[in-house]
């Protein structure tokens, strides 16, 4: 397996605009109740108290998709990882407003958490609108590389799904190239409309709406672990 630590460094700002009082309170009071433990092995029983299906989102932005999926499947457990504080506040707001009890959050590197799950323990992994790093010299920084995909493949149960969404043409082509080289995933597309149309069980994110307003095409990829 390629070493996922080759892209372990996080690029960008962890801190955005200054938090308002209510937002700071969410971080101080609600986040500690939902945080993934910092060390040790992780499983459904540790996080949720029972053996339930687990779904994992890498970089959840403001949490719209994470919350939508969690609301739709309350019997599943959802783990979201996001390095930026303003995104975490967004997710916490959704958890509070929708009274979600099946979400756990890690503010930091998703791969550090992902590798602590048992192999073949996740029912779905999401990577939606990751930073495209469009310059060729930055390609190694993209999450869609074989190191991270090896780790995702190891943690997904056979027959379960990895989902990728992007509106960046370069990232789209790059991702298709990477996945075409793999034999441990099968692309679930029979025709163009299968990856040009957002599935009904794929909640729209704020980022996606913004991309649509700009006239960008959006691609929806679904791969099954084989």
mmCIF file of C-alpha atoms in Angstrom:
data_model
loop_
_atom_site.group_PDB
_atom_site.id
_atom_site.type_symbol
_atom_site.label_atom_id
_atom_site.label_comp_id
_atom_site.label_asym_id
_atom_site.label_seq_id
_atom_site.Cartn_x
_atom_site.Cartn_y
_atom_site.Cartn_z
ATOM 1 C CA UNK A 1 0.000 0.000 0.000
ATOM 2 C CA UNK A 2 1.316 3.450 -0.816
ATOM 3 C CA UNK A 3 2.029 5.639 2.177
ATOM 4 C CA UNK A 4 -0.869 8.073 2.726
ATOM 5 C CA UNK A 5 1.440 10.304 4.739
ATOM 6 C CA UNK A 6 2.929 11.520 1.459
ATOM 7 C CA UNK A 7 0.019 14.000 1.341
ATOM 8 C CA UNK A 8 -0.431 14.306 5.093
ATOM 9 C CA UNK A 9 0.454 17.990 5.301
ATOM 10 C CA UNK A 10 -2.560 20.300 5.333
ATOM 11 C CA UNK A 11 -2.417 23.384 3.125
ATOM 12 C CA UNK A 12 -4.490 26.512 3.613
ATOM 13 C CA UNK A 13 -5.917 28.461 6.533
ATOM 14 C CA UNK A 14 -7.405 26.690 9.529
ATOM 15 C CA UNK A 15 -8.867 29.956 10.805
ATOM 16 C CA UNK A 16 -11.213 32.114 8.717
ATOM 17 C CA UNK A 17 -13.231 35.099 9.897
ATOM 18 C CA UNK A 18 -13.517 35.729 13.627
ATOM 19 C CA UNK A 19 -16.203 33.633 15.308
ATOM 20 C CA UNK A 20 -19.268 35.302 16.735
ATOM 21 C CA UNK A 21 -20.172 34.660 20.363
ATOM 22 C CA UNK A 22 -22.739 31.978 19.553
ATOM 23 C CA UNK A 23 -20.352 30.227 17.191
ATOM 24 C CA UNK A 24 -17.561 30.242 19.760
ATOM 25 C CA UNK A 25 -19.982 28.713 22.269
ATOM 26 C CA UNK A 26 -20.689 25.831 19.877
ATOM 27 C CA UNK A 27 -16.974 25.104 19.612
ATOM 28 C CA UNK A 28 -16.481 25.303 23.365
ATOM 29 C CA UNK A 29 -19.596 23.389 24.435
ATOM 30 C CA UNK A 30 -20.906 21.132 21.643
ATOM 31 C CA UNK A 31 -17.714 20.120 19.856
ATOM 32 C CA UNK A 32 -16.210 18.347 22.909
ATOM 33 C CA UNK A 33 -19.332 16.158 23.048
ATOM 34 C CA UNK A 34 -18.932 15.103 19.420
ATOM 35 C CA UNK A 35 -15.170 14.936 18.967
ATOM 36 C CA UNK A 36 -13.498 11.772 17.750
ATOM 37 C CA UNK A 37 -10.959 10.583 20.352
ATOM 38 C CA UNK A 38 -7.474 11.866 19.597
ATOM 39 C CA UNK A 39 -5.709 8.498 19.879
ATOM 40 C CA UNK A 40 -6.379 4.786 19.690
ATOM 41 C CA UNK A 41 -8.458 2.519 17.520
ATOM 42 C CA UNK A 42 -11.939 3.671 16.527
ATOM 43 C CA UNK A 43 -15.084 1.701 15.802
ATOM 44 C CA UNK A 44 -18.842 2.129 15.857
ATOM 45 C CA UNK A 45 -19.232 0.929 19.435
ATOM 46 C CA UNK A 46 -16.672 3.408 20.734
ATOM 47 C CA UNK A 47 -18.231 6.327 18.868
ATOM 48 C CA UNK A 48 -21.948 5.527 19.069
ATOM 49 C CA UNK A 49 -22.385 2.773 21.643
ATOM 50 C CA UNK A 50 -23.528 0.081 19.212
ATOM 51 C CA UNK A 51 -22.485 -1.785 16.078
ATOM 52 C CA UNK A 52 -24.017 0.351 13.334
ATOM 53 C CA UNK A 53 -22.986 1.097 9.722
ATOM 54 C CA UNK A 54 -20.431 3.891 9.502
ATOM 55 C CA UNK A 55 -20.065 6.596 6.857
ATOM 56 C CA UNK A 56 -17.061 8.913 6.615
ATOM 57 C CA UNK A 57 -16.784 12.336 4.971
ATOM 58 C CA UNK A 58 -13.397 13.850 4.116
ATOM 59 C CA UNK A 59 -13.523 17.647 4.256
ATOM 60 C CA UNK A 60 -17.192 18.372 4.916
ATOM 61 C CA UNK A 61 -17.061 22.114 4.188
ATOM 62 C CA UNK A 62 -19.935 23.716 6.098
ATOM 63 C CA UNK A 63 -21.559 20.375 6.863
ATOM 64 C CA UNK A 64 -24.689 20.516 4.670
ATOM 65 C CA UNK A 65 -24.057 17.130 3.067
ATOM 66 C CA UNK A 66 -22.920 15.484 6.302
ATOM 67 C CA UNK A 67 -26.026 16.674 8.142
ATOM 68 C CA UNK A 68 -28.346 15.749 5.294
ATOM 69 C CA UNK A 69 -27.028 12.201 5.143
ATOM 70 C CA UNK A 70 -27.153 11.849 8.924
ATOM 71 C CA UNK A 71 -30.746 13.063 9.030
ATOM 72 C CA UNK A 72 -31.752 10.625 6.276
ATOM 73 C CA UNK A 73 -30.204 7.592 8.017
ATOM 74 C CA UNK A 74 -30.430 8.021 11.791
ATOM 75 C CA UNK A 75 -29.456 4.371 12.322
ATOM 76 C CA UNK A 76 -26.049 4.985 10.705
ATOM 77 C CA UNK A 77 -23.080 6.722 12.285
ATOM 78 C CA UNK A 78 -21.429 9.620 10.446
ATOM 79 C CA UNK A 79 -17.867 10.772 10.958
ATOM 80 C CA UNK A 80 -16.870 14.080 9.394
ATOM 81 C CA UNK A 81 -13.373 15.546 9.213
ATOM 82 C CA UNK A 82 -12.642 19.180 8.411
ATOM 83 C CA UNK A 83 -9.471 21.148 9.242
ATOM 84 C CA UNK A 84 -11.019 24.628 9.141
ATOM 85 C CA UNK A 85 -12.778 26.061 12.163
ATOM 86 C CA UNK A 86 -15.467 27.928 10.231
ATOM 87 C CA UNK A 87 -16.529 24.718 8.491
ATOM 88 C CA UNK A 88 -16.676 22.906 11.822
ATOM 89 C CA UNK A 89 -18.912 25.671 13.185
ATOM 90 C CA UNK A 90 -21.216 25.193 10.200
ATOM 91 C CA UNK A 91 -21.505 21.474 10.892
ATOM 92 C CA UNK A 92 -22.087 22.045 14.598
ATOM 93 C CA UNK A 93 -24.890 24.458 13.741
ATOM 94 C CA UNK A 94 -26.591 21.785 11.616
ATOM 95 C CA UNK A 95 -26.177 19.198 14.367
ATOM 96 C CA UNK A 96 -27.738 21.538 16.915
ATOM 97 C CA UNK A 97 -30.573 22.809 14.725
ATOM 98 C CA UNK A 98 -31.534 19.358 13.424
ATOM 99 C CA UNK A 99 -30.986 17.614 16.775
ATOM 100 C CA UNK A 100 -28.642 15.040 15.232
ATOM 101 C CA UNK A 101 -27.239 12.405 17.564
ATOM 102 C CA UNK A 102 -25.430 10.265 14.986
ATOM 103 C CA UNK A 103 -22.592 12.625 13.977
ATOM 104 C CA UNK A 104 -19.020 12.724 15.229
ATOM 105 C CA UNK A 105 -16.499 15.371 14.174
ATOM 106 C CA UNK A 106 -12.744 15.659 13.884
ATOM 107 C CA UNK A 107 -11.232 19.093 13.326
ATOM 108 C CA UNK A 108 -8.055 18.122 11.527
ATOM 109 C CA UNK A 109 -6.575 15.640 9.101
ATOM 110 C CA UNK A 110 -9.049 13.035 7.848
ATOM 111 C CA UNK A 111 -6.390 10.465 7.017
ATOM 112 C CA UNK A 112 -5.105 10.389 10.580
ATOM 113 C CA UNK A 113 -8.587 9.375 11.696
ATOM 114 C CA UNK A 114 -9.342 7.079 8.771
ATOM 115 C CA UNK A 115 -6.305 4.901 9.362
ATOM 116 C CA UNK A 116 -7.441 4.178 12.934
ATOM 117 C CA UNK A 117 -10.582 2.352 11.821
ATOM 118 C CA UNK A 118 -10.463 -1.421 11.331
ATOM 119 C CA UNK A 119 -10.098 -2.563 7.753
ATOM 120 C CA UNK A 120 -13.394 -3.223 5.955
ATOM 121 C CA UNK A 121 -15.388 -1.296 8.569
ATOM 122 C CA UNK A 122 -16.913 1.613 6.612
ATOM 123 C CA UNK A 123 -20.097 1.514 4.546
ATOM 124 C CA UNK A 124 -19.441 4.695 2.571
ATOM 125 C CA UNK A 125 -16.704 7.311 2.123
ATOM 126 C CA UNK A 126 -17.335 10.788 0.678
ATOM 127 C CA UNK A 127 -14.911 13.260 -0.894
ATOM 128 C CA UNK A 128 -16.914 16.245 -2.165
ATOM 129 C CA UNK A 129 -15.363 19.211 -3.932
ATOM 130 C CA UNK A 130 -11.835 18.792 -2.604
ATOM 131 C CA UNK A 131 -9.232 21.470 -3.232
ATOM 132 C CA UNK A 132 -8.249 20.845 -6.884
ATOM 133 C CA UNK A 133 -4.676 22.199 -6.684
ATOM 134 C CA UNK A 134 -4.896 22.937 -10.420
ATOM 135 C CA UNK A 135 -1.182 23.517 -11.060
ATOM 136 C CA UNK A 136 0.671 20.406 -12.207
ATOM 137 C CA UNK A 137 3.456 20.923 -9.678
ATOM 138 C CA UNK A 138 0.874 20.673 -6.893
ATOM 139 C CA UNK A 139 -0.687 17.415 -8.112
ATOM 140 C CA UNK A 140 0.819 15.450 -5.213
ATOM 141 C CA UNK A 141 -1.259 17.571 -2.810
ATOM 142 C CA UNK A 142 -4.539 16.320 -4.254
ATOM 143 C CA UNK A 143 -6.517 13.917 -2.116
ATOM 144 C CA UNK A 144 -7.222 11.895 -5.244
ATOM 145 C CA UNK A 145 -3.909 10.059 -5.341
ATOM 146 C CA UNK A 146 -3.092 6.396 -4.893
ATOM 147 C CA UNK A 147 -1.837 6.739 -1.317
ATOM 148 C CA UNK A 148 -5.131 8.065 0.074
ATOM 149 C CA UNK A 149 -7.139 5.797 -2.221
ATOM 150 C CA UNK A 150 -5.258 2.744 -0.929
ATOM 151 C CA UNK A 151 -6.296 3.728 2.584
ATOM 152 C CA UNK A 152 -9.910 4.344 1.567
ATOM 153 C CA UNK A 153 -9.996 0.977 -0.210
ATOM 154 C CA UNK A 154 -8.673 -0.769 2.896
ATOM 155 C CA UNK A 155 -11.287 0.752 5.196
ATOM 156 C CA UNK A 156 -14.334 0.270 2.947
ATOM 157 C CA UNK A 157 -16.312 -2.945 3.149
ATOM 158 C CA UNK A 158 -16.443 -4.901 -0.129
ATOM 159 C CA UNK A 159 -19.521 -3.887 -2.078
ATOM 160 C CA UNK A 160 -19.662 -0.486 -0.406
ATOM 161 C CA UNK A 161 -19.238 2.909 -1.976
ATOM 162 C CA UNK A 162 -16.764 5.735 -2.427
ATOM 163 C CA UNK A 163 -18.282 8.993 -3.715
ATOM 164 C CA UNK A 164 -16.437 11.887 -5.308
ATOM 165 C CA UNK A 165 -17.909 15.209 -6.391
ATOM 166 C CA UNK A 166 -16.078 18.008 -8.213
ATOM 167 C CA UNK A 167 -16.757 20.984 -10.469
ATOM 168 C CA UNK A 168 -13.120 21.399 -11.526
ATOM 169 C CA UNK A 169 -12.366 19.992 -15.016
ATOM 170 C CA UNK A 170 -8.689 19.369 -14.230
ATOM 171 C CA UNK A 171 -9.546 17.519 -11.032
ATOM 172 C CA UNK A 172 -12.231 15.564 -12.854
ATOM 173 C CA UNK A 173 -9.779 14.349 -15.492
ATOM 174 C CA UNK A 174 -7.097 13.642 -12.904
ATOM 175 C CA UNK A 175 -9.488 11.624 -10.735
ATOM 176 C CA UNK A 176 -10.735 9.570 -13.666
ATOM 177 C CA UNK A 177 -7.135 8.790 -14.599
ATOM 178 C CA UNK A 178 -6.283 7.707 -11.050
ATOM 179 C CA UNK A 179 -9.368 5.536 -10.669
ATOM 180 C CA UNK A 180 -8.941 3.994 -14.120
ATOM 181 C CA UNK A 181 -5.592 2.639 -12.918
ATOM 182 C CA UNK A 182 -7.171 0.834 -9.992
ATOM 183 C CA UNK A 183 -8.710 -2.623 -9.943
ATOM 184 C CA UNK A 184 -10.196 -2.409 -6.451
ATOM 185 C CA UNK A 185 -13.019 -0.034 -7.442
ATOM 186 C CA UNK A 186 -15.742 -0.312 -10.062
ATOM 187 C CA UNK A 187 -17.230 2.866 -11.519
ATOM 188 C CA UNK A 188 -21.028 2.887 -11.236
ATOM 189 C CA UNK A 189 -21.830 4.684 -14.479
ATOM 190 C CA UNK A 190 -23.555 3.258 -17.494
ATOM 191 C CA UNK A 191 -23.778 6.561 -19.357
ATOM 192 C CA UNK A 192 -23.029 10.264 -19.140
ATOM 193 C CA UNK A 193 -26.168 11.126 -17.207
ATOM 194 C CA UNK A 194 -25.076 8.805 -14.407
ATOM 195 C CA UNK A 195 -22.270 11.180 -13.462
ATOM 196 C CA UNK A 196 -23.800 14.457 -14.645
ATOM 197 C CA UNK A 197 -26.944 14.154 -12.513
ATOM 198 C CA UNK A 198 -26.792 14.367 -8.735
ATOM 199 C CA UNK A 199 -28.340 11.245 -7.160
ATOM 200 C CA UNK A 200 -31.425 11.753 -5.006
ATOM 201 C CA UNK A 201 -29.535 10.621 -1.893
ATOM 202 C CA UNK A 202 -26.717 13.134 -2.438
ATOM 203 C CA UNK A 203 -27.603 16.350 -0.534
ATOM 204 C CA UNK A 204 -26.464 19.501 -2.277
ATOM 205 C CA UNK A 205 -23.747 21.545 -0.604
ATOM 206 C CA UNK A 206 -23.329 25.295 -0.442
ATOM 207 C CA UNK A 207 -20.178 24.935 -2.524
ATOM 208 C CA UNK A 208 -22.050 23.051 -5.232
ATOM 209 C CA UNK A 209 -24.804 25.678 -5.394
ATOM 210 C CA UNK A 210 -22.128 28.358 -5.750
ATOM 211 C CA UNK A 211 -20.484 26.407 -8.573
ATOM 212 C CA UNK A 212 -23.812 26.065 -10.360
ATOM 213 C CA UNK A 213 -24.465 29.801 -10.070
ATOM 214 C CA UNK A 214 -21.114 30.403 -11.755
ATOM 215 C CA UNK A 215 -22.185 28.147 -14.620
ATOM 216 C CA UNK A 216 -19.827 25.298 -13.739
ATOM 217 C CA UNK A 217 -20.600 21.725 -14.635
ATOM 218 C CA UNK A 218 -20.566 19.352 -11.655
ATOM 219 C CA UNK A 219 -19.544 15.701 -11.837
ATOM 220 C CA UNK A 220 -20.781 12.986 -9.460
ATOM 221 C CA UNK A 221 -18.704 9.820 -9.276
ATOM 222 C CA UNK A 222 -19.758 6.638 -7.505
ATOM 223 C CA UNK A 223 -17.325 3.757 -7.125
ATOM 224 C CA UNK A 224 -17.983 0.387 -5.470
ATOM 225 C CA UNK A 225 -15.218 -1.417 -3.597
ATOM 226 C CA UNK A 226 -14.659 -4.799 -5.241
#
